[in-house]
XYZ file of C-alpha atoms in Angstrom:
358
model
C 0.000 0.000 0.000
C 1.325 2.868 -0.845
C 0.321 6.914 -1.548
C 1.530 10.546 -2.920
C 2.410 13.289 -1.069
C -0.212 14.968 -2.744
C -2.886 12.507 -1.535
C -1.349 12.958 1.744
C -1.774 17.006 1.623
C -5.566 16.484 1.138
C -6.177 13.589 3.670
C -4.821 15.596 6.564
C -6.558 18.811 5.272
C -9.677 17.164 4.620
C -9.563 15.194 7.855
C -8.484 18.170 9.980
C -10.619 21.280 8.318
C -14.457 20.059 9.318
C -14.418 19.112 13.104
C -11.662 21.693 13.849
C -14.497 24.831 12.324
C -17.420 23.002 14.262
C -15.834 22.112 17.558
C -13.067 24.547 18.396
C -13.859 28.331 17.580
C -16.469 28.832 20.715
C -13.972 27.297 23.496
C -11.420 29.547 21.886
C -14.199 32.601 21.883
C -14.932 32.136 24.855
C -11.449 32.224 26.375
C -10.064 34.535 24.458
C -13.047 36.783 23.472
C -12.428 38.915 20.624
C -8.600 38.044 19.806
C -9.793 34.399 19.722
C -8.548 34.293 15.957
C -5.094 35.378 17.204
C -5.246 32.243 19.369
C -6.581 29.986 16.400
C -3.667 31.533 14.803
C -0.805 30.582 17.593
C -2.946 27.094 17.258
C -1.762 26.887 13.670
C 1.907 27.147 14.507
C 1.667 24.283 17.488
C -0.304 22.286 14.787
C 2.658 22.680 12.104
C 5.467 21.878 14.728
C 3.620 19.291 15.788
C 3.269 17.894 11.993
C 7.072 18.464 11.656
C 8.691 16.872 14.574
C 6.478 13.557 13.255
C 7.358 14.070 9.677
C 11.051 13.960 10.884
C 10.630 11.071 12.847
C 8.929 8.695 10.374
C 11.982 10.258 7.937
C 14.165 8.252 9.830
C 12.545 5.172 9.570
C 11.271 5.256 5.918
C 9.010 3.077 5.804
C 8.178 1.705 9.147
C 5.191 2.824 11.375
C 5.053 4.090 14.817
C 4.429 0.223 15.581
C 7.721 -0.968 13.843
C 10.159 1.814 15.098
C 8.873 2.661 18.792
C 10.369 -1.063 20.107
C 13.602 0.308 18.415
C 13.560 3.085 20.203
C 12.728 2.731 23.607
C 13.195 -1.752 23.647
C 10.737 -4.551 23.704
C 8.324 -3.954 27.421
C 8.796 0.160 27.275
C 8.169 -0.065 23.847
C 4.968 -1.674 24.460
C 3.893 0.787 26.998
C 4.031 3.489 24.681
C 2.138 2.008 21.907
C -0.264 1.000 24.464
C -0.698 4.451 25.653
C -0.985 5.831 21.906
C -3.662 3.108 21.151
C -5.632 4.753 24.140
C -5.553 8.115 22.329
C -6.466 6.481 18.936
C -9.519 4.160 20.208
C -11.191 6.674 22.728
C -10.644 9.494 20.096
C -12.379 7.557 17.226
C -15.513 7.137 19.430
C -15.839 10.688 20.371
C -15.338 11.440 16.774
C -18.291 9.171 15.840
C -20.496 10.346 19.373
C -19.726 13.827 18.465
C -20.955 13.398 14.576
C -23.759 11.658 15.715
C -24.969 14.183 18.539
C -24.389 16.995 15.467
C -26.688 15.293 13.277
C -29.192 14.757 16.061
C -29.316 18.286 17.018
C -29.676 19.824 13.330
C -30.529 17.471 10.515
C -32.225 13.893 12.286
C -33.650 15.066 15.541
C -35.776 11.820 15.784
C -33.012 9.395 14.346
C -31.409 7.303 17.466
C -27.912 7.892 18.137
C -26.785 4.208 17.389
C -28.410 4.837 14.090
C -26.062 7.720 12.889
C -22.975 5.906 14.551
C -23.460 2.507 12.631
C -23.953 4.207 9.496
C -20.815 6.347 9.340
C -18.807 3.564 11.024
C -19.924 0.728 7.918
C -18.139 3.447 5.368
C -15.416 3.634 7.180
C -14.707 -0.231 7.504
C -15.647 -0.283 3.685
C -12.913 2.094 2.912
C -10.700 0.233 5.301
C -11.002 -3.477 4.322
C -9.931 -1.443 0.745
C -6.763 -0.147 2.272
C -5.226 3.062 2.965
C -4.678 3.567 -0.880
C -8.795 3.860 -1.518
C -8.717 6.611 1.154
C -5.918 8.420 -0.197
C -7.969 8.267 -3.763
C -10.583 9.733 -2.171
C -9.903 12.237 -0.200
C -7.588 13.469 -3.650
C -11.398 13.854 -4.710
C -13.140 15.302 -2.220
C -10.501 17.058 -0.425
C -11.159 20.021 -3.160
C -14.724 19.938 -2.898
C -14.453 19.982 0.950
C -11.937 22.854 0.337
C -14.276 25.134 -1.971
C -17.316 24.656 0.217
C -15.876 26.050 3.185
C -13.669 28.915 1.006
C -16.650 30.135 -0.667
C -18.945 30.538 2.290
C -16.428 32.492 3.884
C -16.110 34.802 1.155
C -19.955 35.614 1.176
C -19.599 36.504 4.467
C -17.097 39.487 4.138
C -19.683 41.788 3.197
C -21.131 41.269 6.888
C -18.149 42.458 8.754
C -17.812 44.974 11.631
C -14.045 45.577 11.926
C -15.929 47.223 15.596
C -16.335 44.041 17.097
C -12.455 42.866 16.543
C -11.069 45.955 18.983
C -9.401 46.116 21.204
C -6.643 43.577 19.640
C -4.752 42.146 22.261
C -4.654 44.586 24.917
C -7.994 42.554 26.985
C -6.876 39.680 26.802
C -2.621 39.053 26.947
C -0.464 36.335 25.739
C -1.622 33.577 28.178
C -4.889 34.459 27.490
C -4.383 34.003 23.966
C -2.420 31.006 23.679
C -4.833 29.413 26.755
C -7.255 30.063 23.890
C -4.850 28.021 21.285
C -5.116 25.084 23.182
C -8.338 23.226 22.193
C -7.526 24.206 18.261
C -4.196 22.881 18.780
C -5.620 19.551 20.268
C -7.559 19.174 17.036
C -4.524 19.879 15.194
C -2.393 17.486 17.139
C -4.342 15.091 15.089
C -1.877 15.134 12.539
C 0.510 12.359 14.789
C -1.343 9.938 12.635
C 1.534 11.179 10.575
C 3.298 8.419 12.744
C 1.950 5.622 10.846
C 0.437 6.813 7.720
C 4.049 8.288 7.017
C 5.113 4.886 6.834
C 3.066 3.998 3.037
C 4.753 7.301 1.353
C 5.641 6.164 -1.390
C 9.110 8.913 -1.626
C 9.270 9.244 2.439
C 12.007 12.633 1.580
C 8.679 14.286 -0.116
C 6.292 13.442 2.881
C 6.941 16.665 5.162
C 6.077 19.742 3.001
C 2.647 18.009 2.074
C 1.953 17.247 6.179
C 3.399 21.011 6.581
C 1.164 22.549 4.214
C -2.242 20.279 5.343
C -1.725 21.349 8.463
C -1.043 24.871 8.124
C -4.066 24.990 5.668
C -6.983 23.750 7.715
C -5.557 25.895 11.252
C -5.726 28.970 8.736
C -8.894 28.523 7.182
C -10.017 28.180 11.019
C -7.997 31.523 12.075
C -10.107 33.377 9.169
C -13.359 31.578 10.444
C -12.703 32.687 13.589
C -12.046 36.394 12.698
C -15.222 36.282 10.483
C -17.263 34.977 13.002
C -16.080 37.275 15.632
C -16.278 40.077 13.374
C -20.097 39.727 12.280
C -21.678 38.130 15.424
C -18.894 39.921 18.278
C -17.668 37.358 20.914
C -20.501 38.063 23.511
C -23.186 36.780 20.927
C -20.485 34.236 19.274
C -19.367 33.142 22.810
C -22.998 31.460 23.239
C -23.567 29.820 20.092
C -22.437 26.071 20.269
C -22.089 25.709 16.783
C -20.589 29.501 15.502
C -19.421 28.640 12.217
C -23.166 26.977 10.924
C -24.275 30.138 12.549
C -22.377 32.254 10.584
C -23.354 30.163 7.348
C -27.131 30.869 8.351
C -26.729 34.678 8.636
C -25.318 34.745 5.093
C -28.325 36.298 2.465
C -28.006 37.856 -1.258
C -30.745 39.675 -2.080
C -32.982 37.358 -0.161
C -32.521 34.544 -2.873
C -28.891 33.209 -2.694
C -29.242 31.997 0.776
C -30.060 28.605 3.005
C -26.251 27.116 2.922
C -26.231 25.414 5.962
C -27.455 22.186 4.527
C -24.982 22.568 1.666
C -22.081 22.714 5.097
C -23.808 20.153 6.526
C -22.318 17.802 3.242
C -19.324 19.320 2.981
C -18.570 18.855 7.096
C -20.070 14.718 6.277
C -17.244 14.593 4.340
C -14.442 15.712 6.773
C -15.983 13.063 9.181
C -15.590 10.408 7.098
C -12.037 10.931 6.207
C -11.381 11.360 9.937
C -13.550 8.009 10.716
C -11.662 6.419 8.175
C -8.369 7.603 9.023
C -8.589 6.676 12.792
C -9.970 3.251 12.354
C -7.256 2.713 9.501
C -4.690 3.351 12.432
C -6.464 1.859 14.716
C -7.243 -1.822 12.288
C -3.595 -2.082 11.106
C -1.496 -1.201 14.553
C -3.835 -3.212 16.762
C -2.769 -6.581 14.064
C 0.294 -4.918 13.727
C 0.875 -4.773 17.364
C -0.182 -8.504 17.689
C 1.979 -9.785 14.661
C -1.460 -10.380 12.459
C -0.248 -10.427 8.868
C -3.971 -10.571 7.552
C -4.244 -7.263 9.485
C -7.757 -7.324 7.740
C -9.193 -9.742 10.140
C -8.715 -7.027 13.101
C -11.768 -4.929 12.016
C -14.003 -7.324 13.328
C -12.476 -6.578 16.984
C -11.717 -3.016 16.651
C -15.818 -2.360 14.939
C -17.451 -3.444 18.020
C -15.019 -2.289 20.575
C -15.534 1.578 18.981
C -19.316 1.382 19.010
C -19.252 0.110 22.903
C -16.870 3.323 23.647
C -18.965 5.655 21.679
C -21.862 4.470 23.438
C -20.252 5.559 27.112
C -20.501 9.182 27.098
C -24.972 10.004 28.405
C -25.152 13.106 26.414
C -23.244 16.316 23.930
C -22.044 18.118 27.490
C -20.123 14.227 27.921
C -18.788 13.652 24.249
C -18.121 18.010 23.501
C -17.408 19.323 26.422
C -16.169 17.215 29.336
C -13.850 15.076 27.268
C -12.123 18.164 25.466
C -11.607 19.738 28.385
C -11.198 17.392 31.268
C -9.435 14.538 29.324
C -7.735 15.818 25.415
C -6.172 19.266 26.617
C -4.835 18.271 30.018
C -3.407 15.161 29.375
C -3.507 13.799 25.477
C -1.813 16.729 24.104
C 1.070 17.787 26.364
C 1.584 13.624 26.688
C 0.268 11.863 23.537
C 1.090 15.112 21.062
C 3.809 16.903 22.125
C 6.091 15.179 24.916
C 6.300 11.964 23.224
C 6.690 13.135 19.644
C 9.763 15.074 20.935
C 11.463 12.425 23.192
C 11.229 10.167 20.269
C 12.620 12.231 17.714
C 15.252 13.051 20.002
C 16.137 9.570 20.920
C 16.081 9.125 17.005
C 18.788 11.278 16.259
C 20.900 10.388 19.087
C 20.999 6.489 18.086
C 21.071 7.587 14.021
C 24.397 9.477 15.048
C-alpha cells in the first residue's frame, strides 16, 4: 500500500478542516473573546510543529510505522507501553469522533433518528474504505478534499460583506499572551491530530517528499479556522459568538443575497459529512492495522471485526453532547492527550532518534 504526497496534503486537510471549524472556535471565543482568531492563529503554529517533529521522525525510519520503530527506540516492554498508551488516544478518540458526529446530526438534521443509528452508518463506510486499504482513502480524499476545500472557502467569502471591523477591537490589549495562547489550546488539540503522521508516514511512497505536504495540510486547515474565527467574531462579536455552540453553521445561516442566494447550511452540513468520514476512516485505519500490527497479524484485515465493536461500545459511554463536547475536550484531550500523547512523546522520540542515528 502505498500513496503521494499529494494525496497525503488532502487527507490531513480534509480530515483536519471540518471538526476543527465546528468544535473549536467557541472554546477559543470564549477564552479569548475577541482576539480568539489570534489564538486559532498561535494554534496553527503548534499544529505545524507538531506535523514536523512527526514528519522527521517517520523520515528516519522510511518506511516503518510508529508500531515498527517505537520497540527500536525505547526496547521490547517500554516499547509496548508506549504504543499501548498511543492506542488509548487512537480508540477513545475515534468514538468521540463518531459520538460527536452523531450528537451533530441529532441536534440539526435527524432530531428523531437514534444515536446508534447515525454511529453505525458512518462507522460501515469507514470499515468499507478500510477493508480497501489506505490507498482507496488516499484516492478519495484526492477527490473530495477540493470539494471539501471550496465549500468552506466560498462561504467564507460571502460573508465578508457582513463584517464589523468594531467588534475585533481592542486587539490584544484585553486579553494578553496567556490568554491568547490558553485560547490556542483546544484548536491545537484538534490539530495534534496530525501524529497519525506516525503511521500513515510509513506507506509514502518517496518518504524525503512526505513533510512539506503534512506542513502545508496542516497549516491549511488551522488557517482557514484563524479566518473563520475572525469572520465569526467580526459579524456576530464574541458576547453573541461566545454562546452559540455551533458559531461557524451560525455564521453560514446569517449569510443572504438579495434574499434569494441563501439557506447554505445544509450545503455545510455535506461538505462537514465529508471531513468526518475521512477522519472516521483515518482513525480506524490506524487503529485496524497497529492493533494486528501490534499482535503480529499479517492478515491485518481480520482485526476490524475486533476493533468495529469495541468503537461502538466506547462511543456508546458518554450520556449526552455536554459528555462527548465538552467534558472530554476539556477534562481529558487538553490536560493530558496533548502535552503527553502530542507533544512530549513526539519530541522524546525524535530526540532519541537522532541520538541512536548518530
Amino acid at each position: 500500500m502505498r500513496i503521494s504526497g499529494k494525496q497525503l496534503f488532502w487527507m490531513i486537510l480534509t480530515m483536519q478542516l471540518g471538526m476543527t471549524l465546528l468544535l473549536t472556535i467557541n472554546p477559543a471565543i470564549q477564552t479569548a473573546k475577541q482576539d480568539a482568531w489570534l489564538s486559532t492563529v498561535c494554534a496553527t503554529g503548534i499544529g505545524v510543529f507538531i506535523a514536523f517533529v512527526c514528519s522527521r521522525l517517520s523520515q528516519l525510519y522510511p518506511g516503518q510505522t510508529l508500531i515498527d520503530f517505537c520497540k527500536s527506540l525505547f526496547g521490547r516492554y517500554i516499547g509496548y507501553l508506549v504504543i499501548f498508551v498511543y492506542f488509548i488516544l487512537w480508540y477513545s478518540v475515534l468514538a468521540i469522533i463518531l459520538r460527536q458526529y452523531s450528537e451533530f446530526i441529532a441536534a440539526t438534521i435527524l432530531p428523531r433518528t437514534p444515536i446508534i443509528v447515525s454511529i453505525l452508518g458512518m462507522l460501515l463506510v469507514a470499515v468499507y474504505v478500510t477493508f480497501s486499504g489506505i490507498e482507496v482513502i488516499a484516492r478519495c480524499c484526492e477527490i473530495l478534499g477540493p470539494i471539501t476545500l471550496l465549500g468552506i472557502a466560498i462561504p467564507l467569502l460571502l460573508s465578508l460583506k457582513n463584517i464589523h471591523v468594531s467588534n475585533l477591537l481592542p486587539i490584544y490589549v484585553d486579553a494578553g499572551a496567556m490568554t491568547i495562547l490558553k485560547g490556542a489550546l483546544p484548536t491545537s488539540t484538534f490539530l495534534g491530530d496530525c501524529i497519525l503522521l506516525l503511521v500513515v508516514m510509513g506507506f509514502i511512497a518517496k518518504p524525503k517528499t512526505g513533510m512539506k505536504p503534512a506542513l502545508l495540510g496542516v497549516a491549511a486547515a488551522g488557517l482557514l479556522t484563524s479566518v473563520s474565527t475572525f469572520l465569526i467574531v467580526s459579524v456576530f462579536g464574541y458576547r453573541s459568538a461566545s454562546g452559540q455552540t455551533y458559531p461557524y453553521f451560525n455564521l453560514i445561516r446569517y449569510i443572504s443575497y438579495f434574499n434569494f442566494f441563501q439557506n447554505l447550511d445544509s450545503f455545510v452540513i455535506a461538505i462537514w459529512i465529508i471531513s468526518v468520514f475521512t477522519k472516521v476512516s483515518l482513525y480506524f485505519f490506524v487503529c485496524t492495522y497497529g492493533t494486528a500490527q501490534c499482535f503480529g497479524l499479517q492478515k491485518w484485515r481480520r482485526m476490524i471485526w475486533f476493533v468495529a465493536p469495541m468503537v461502538v461500545l466506547l462511543a456508546l459511554i458518554p450520556r449526552d453532547f455536554m459528555d462527548s463536547s465538552v467534558f472530554f475536550p476539556q477534562k481529558i484531550a487538553i490536560p493530558y492527550m496533548f502535552p503527553l500523547q502530542m507533544l512530549s512523546l513526539p519530541l522524546l522520540m525524535w530526540g532519541i532518534a537522532k541520538w541512536k542515528h548518530k
